[in-house]
XYZ file of C-alpha atoms in Angstrom:
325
model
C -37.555 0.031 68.016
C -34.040 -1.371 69.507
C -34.619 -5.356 70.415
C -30.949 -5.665 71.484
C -30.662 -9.034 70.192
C -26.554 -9.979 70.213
C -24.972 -13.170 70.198
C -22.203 -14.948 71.690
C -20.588 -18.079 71.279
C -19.369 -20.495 72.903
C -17.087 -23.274 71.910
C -16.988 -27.098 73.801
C -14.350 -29.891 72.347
C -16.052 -32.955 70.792
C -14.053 -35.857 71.857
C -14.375 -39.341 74.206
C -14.211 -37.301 77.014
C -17.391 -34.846 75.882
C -19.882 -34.998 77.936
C -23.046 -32.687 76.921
C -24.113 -29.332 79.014
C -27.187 -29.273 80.793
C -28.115 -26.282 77.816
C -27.475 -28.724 74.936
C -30.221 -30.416 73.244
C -30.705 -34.063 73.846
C -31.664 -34.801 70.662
C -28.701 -33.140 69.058
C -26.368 -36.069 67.018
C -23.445 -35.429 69.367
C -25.383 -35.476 72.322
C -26.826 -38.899 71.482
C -23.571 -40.857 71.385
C -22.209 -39.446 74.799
C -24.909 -41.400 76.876
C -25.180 -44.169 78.614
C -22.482 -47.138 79.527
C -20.909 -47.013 76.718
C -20.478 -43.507 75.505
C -16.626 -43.138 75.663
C -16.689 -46.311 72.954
C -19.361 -44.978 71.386
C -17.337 -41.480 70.786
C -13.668 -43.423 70.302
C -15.441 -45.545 67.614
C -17.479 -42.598 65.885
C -14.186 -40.552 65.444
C -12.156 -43.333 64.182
C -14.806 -44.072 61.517
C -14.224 -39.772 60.907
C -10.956 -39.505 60.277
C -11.008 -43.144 58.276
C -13.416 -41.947 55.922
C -11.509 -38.502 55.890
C -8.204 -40.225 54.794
C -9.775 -42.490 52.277
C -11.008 -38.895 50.720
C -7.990 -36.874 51.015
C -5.472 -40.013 49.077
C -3.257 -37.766 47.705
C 0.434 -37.739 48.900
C -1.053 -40.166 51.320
C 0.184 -43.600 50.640
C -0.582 -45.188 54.037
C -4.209 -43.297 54.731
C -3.199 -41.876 58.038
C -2.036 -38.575 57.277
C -5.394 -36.598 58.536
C -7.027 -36.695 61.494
C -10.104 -34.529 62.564
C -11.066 -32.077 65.233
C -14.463 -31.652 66.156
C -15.579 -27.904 68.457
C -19.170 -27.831 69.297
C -20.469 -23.771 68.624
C -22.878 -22.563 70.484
C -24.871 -19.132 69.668
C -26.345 -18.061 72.092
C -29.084 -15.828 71.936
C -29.103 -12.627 74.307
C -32.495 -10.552 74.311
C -33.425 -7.597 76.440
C -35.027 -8.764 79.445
C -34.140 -12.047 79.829
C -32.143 -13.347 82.420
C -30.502 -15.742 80.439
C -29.251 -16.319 77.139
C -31.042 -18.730 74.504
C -28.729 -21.546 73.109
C -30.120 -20.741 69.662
C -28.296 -22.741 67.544
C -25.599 -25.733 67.676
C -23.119 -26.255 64.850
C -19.724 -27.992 64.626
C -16.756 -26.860 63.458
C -13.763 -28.982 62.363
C -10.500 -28.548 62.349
C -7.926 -30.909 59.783
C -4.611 -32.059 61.281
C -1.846 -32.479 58.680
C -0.354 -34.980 60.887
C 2.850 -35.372 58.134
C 3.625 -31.656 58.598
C 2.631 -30.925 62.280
C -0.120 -28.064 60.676
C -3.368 -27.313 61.710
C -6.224 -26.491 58.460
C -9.231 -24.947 58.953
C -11.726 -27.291 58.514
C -15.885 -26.498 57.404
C -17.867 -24.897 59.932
C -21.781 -26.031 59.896
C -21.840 -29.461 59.305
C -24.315 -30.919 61.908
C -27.166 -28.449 62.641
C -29.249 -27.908 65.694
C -31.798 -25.500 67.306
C -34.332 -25.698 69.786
C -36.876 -23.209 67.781
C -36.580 -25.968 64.950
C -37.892 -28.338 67.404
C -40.530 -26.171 68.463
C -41.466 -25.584 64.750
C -41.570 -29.300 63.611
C -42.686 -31.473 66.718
C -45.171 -28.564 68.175
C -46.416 -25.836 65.882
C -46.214 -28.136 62.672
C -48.075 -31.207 64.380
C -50.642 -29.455 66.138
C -51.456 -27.565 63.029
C -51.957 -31.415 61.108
C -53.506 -33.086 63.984
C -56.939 -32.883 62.646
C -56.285 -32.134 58.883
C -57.240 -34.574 56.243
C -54.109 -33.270 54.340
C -51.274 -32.425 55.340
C -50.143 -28.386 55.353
C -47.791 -26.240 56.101
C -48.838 -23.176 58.702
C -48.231 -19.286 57.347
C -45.243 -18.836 58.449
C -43.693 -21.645 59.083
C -40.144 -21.267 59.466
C -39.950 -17.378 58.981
C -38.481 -16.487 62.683
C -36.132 -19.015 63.036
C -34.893 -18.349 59.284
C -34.057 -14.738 60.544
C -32.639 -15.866 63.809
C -30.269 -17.816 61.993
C -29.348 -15.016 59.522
C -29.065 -12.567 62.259
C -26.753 -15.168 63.847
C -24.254 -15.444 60.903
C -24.104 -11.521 60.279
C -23.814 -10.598 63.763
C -20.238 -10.098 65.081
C -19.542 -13.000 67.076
C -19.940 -15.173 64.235
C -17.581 -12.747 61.805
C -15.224 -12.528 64.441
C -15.140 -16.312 65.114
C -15.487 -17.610 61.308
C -13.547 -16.813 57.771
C -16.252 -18.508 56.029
C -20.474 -18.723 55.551
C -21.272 -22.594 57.542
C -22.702 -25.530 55.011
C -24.919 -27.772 56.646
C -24.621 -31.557 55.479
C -27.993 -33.622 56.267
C -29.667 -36.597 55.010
C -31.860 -36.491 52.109
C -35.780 -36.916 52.324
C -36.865 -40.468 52.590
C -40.579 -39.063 51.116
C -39.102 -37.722 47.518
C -37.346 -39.391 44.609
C -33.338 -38.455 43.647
C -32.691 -38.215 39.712
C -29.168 -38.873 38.991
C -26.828 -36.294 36.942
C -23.776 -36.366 34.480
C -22.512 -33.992 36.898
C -19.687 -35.388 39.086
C -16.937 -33.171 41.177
C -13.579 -34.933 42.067
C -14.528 -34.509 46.329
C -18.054 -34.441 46.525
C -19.154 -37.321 43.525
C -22.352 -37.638 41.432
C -24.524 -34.942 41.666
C -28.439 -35.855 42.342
C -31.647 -33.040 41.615
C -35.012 -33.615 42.764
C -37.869 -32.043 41.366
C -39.679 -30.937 44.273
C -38.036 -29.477 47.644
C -38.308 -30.852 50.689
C -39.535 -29.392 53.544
C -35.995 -29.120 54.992
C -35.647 -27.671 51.777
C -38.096 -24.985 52.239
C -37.562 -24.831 55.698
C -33.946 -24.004 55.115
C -34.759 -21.882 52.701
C -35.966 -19.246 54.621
C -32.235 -19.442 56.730
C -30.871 -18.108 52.873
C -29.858 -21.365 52.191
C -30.332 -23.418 48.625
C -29.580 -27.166 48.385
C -27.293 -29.631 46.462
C -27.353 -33.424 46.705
C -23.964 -35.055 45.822
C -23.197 -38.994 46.543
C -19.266 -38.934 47.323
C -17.208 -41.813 45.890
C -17.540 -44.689 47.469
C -21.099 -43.629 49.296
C -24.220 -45.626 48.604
C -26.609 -42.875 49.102
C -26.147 -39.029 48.075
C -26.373 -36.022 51.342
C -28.148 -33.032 51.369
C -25.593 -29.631 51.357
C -27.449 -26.492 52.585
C -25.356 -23.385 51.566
C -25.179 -20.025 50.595
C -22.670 -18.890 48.108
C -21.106 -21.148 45.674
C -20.314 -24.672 46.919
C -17.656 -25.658 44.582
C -15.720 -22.321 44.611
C -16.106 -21.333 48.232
C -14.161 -23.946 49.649
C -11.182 -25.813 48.987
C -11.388 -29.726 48.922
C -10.049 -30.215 52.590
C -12.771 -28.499 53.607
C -15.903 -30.780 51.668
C -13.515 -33.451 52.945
C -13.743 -32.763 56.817
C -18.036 -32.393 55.824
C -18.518 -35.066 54.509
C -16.676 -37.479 56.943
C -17.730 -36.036 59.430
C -21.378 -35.929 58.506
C -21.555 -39.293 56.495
C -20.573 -41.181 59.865
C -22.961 -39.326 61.483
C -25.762 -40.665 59.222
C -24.282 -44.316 59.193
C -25.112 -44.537 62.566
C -28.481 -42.627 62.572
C -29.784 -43.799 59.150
C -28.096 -47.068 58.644
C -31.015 -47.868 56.295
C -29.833 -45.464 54.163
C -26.420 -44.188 54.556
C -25.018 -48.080 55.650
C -26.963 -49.712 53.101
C -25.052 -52.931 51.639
C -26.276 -51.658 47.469
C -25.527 -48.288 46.548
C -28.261 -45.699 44.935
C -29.396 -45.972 41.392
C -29.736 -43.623 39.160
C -33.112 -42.842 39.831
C -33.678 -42.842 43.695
C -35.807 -42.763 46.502
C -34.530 -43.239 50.233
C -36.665 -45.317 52.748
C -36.487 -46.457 56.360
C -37.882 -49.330 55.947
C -34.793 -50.647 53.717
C -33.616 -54.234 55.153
C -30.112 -54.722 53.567
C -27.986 -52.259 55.718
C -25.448 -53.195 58.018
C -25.442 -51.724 61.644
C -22.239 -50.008 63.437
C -20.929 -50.747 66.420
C -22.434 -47.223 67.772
C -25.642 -47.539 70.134
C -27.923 -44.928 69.503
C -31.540 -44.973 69.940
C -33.596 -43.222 67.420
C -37.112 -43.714 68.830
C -35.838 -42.026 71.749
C -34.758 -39.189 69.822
C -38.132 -38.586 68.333
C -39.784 -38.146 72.252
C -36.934 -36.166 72.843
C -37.626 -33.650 70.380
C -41.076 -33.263 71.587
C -40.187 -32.448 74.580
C -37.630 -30.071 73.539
C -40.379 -28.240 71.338
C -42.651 -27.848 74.026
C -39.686 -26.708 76.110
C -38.675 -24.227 73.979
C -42.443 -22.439 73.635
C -42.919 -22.868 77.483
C -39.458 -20.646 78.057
C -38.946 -18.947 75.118
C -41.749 -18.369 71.923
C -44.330 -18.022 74.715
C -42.654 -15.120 77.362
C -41.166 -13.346 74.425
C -43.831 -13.972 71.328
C -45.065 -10.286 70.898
C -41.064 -9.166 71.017
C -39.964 -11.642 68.586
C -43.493 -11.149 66.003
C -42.372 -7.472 66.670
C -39.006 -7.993 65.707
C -39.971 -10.916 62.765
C -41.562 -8.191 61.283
C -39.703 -5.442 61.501
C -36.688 -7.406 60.137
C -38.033 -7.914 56.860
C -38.378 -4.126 56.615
């Protein structure tokens, strides 16, 4: 059976001019900062604290800590399907680009980082909850996860992305604030102490099914270690520049979403659990609003099975199937 499922994509500049598309999702990180009043401040100050972090990283042959500064493109894939009269904006990444400013060169930069699709939403704040609401435990529905893990493959083997990308994306995300970090001997010049945890997540099994393991590292001068989804090797794949332009960009990111955590004034132990309800953290001078992110991705879920798991559900179980064949 042919499902003529292809992808395009579709780049937007991150800067203090971006302003989102009516396609983009809300509750995406980007999104977030370029609302309200003060969203040109909000995206100034967010990309300063990028490319600060970024030089502090990269010190070598870099005396005065301004020699980098960081581009940030907004990819979209975009689903299209037989059918349909528009295309799905699957899934959100960002890439970045490094400028040498000493040599007037432009370096490829990591492409993943920040990860967003509206299926996820659908998965987590619709499927997921209704299938807890009246549960004395909580569980996980059969299979959870399993059709956006092969939209997301299809998406990185399909030829947009090889024609657009050298290299597989790494995601960069916070680590779970419901499991306990053991620390390691293990410590890599860019990305720092290595943590291991000895029971996924469920990001981690949920990104598991994209073909993507996890490894937490706490970069120097961090408090709290991130979460790097990948496939491949980590440390041989890509060159230092490239963890670099991840983890600043990423790190800031979480400063201003989990201050609790990634702004914290102590920094993680060697044995270590995350929480939210951590008082001695310092804020940034970012607004963001992260109960209204948490309606927001509701309402994204139920958006997403109202225009796309619900028209197209016996296609897509068809093609779910079919693709594990």
């Amino acid at each position: 059976m042919s499902y003529d499922f292809t992808f395009d994509i579709k780049s937007v500049r991150f800067d203090e001019n971006y302003r989102p598309a009516e396609s983009t999702r809300t509750t995406t990180n980007f999104a977030n900062l370029a609302r309200g009043e003060r969203c040109q401040e909000n995206l100034r100050n967010a990309l300063t604290m990028i490319n600060n972090r970024f030089n502090t990283l990269a010190h070598w042959d870099n005396p005065k800590a301004d020699r980098y500064a960081v581009e940030l493109d907004i990819i979209t894939g975009e689903l299209n399907m037989a059918n349909a009269s528009d295309a799905f904006p699957a899934i959100e990444m960002l890439k970045t680009t490094i400028i040498d400013q000493h040599l007037d060169k432009r370096i490829e930069g990591m492409m993943g980082n920040n990860f967003s699709s509206y299926v996820r939403d659908y998965d987590f704040s619709v499927w997921l909850a209704e299938h807890n609401q009246e549960r004395s435990e909580f569980g996980i529905p059969e299979g959870f996860g399993d059709l956006h893990g092969k939209l997301f493959k299809r998406f990185i083997h399909s030829d947009a992305y090889r024609a657009s990308f050298s290299k597989a994306p790494v995601i960069c995300l916070s680590v779970s604030h419901s499991k306990v970090y053991r620390q390691t001997e293990n410590c890599h010049p860019v990305l720092g102490v290595e943590y291991v945890n000895d029971e996924p997540s469920l990001t981690d099994f949920y990104f598991a099914k994209m073909g993507l393991q996890v490894r937490y590292f706490m970069p120097p001068h961090s408090v709290a270690p991130l979460a790097f989804y990948f496939s491949g090797d980590l440390l041989a794949d890509y060159t230092d520049l490239e963890l670099i332009s991840a983890i600043s960009t990423m790190e800031t990111f979480q400063k201003i979403y989990r201050p609790e955590i990634y702004n914290a004034n102590s920094a993680a132990g060697k044995l270590y659990q995350p929480s939210l309800k951590h008082q001695d953290y310092s804020l940034t001078r970012i607004v963001y609003d992260r109960e209204e992110r948490s309606q927001l991705a509701i309402e994204q879920g139920r958006f997403t099975e109202q225009y796309f798991i619900k028209p197209f559900r016996q296609i897509l179980d068809k093609w779910s199937a079919d693709y594990a064949l």
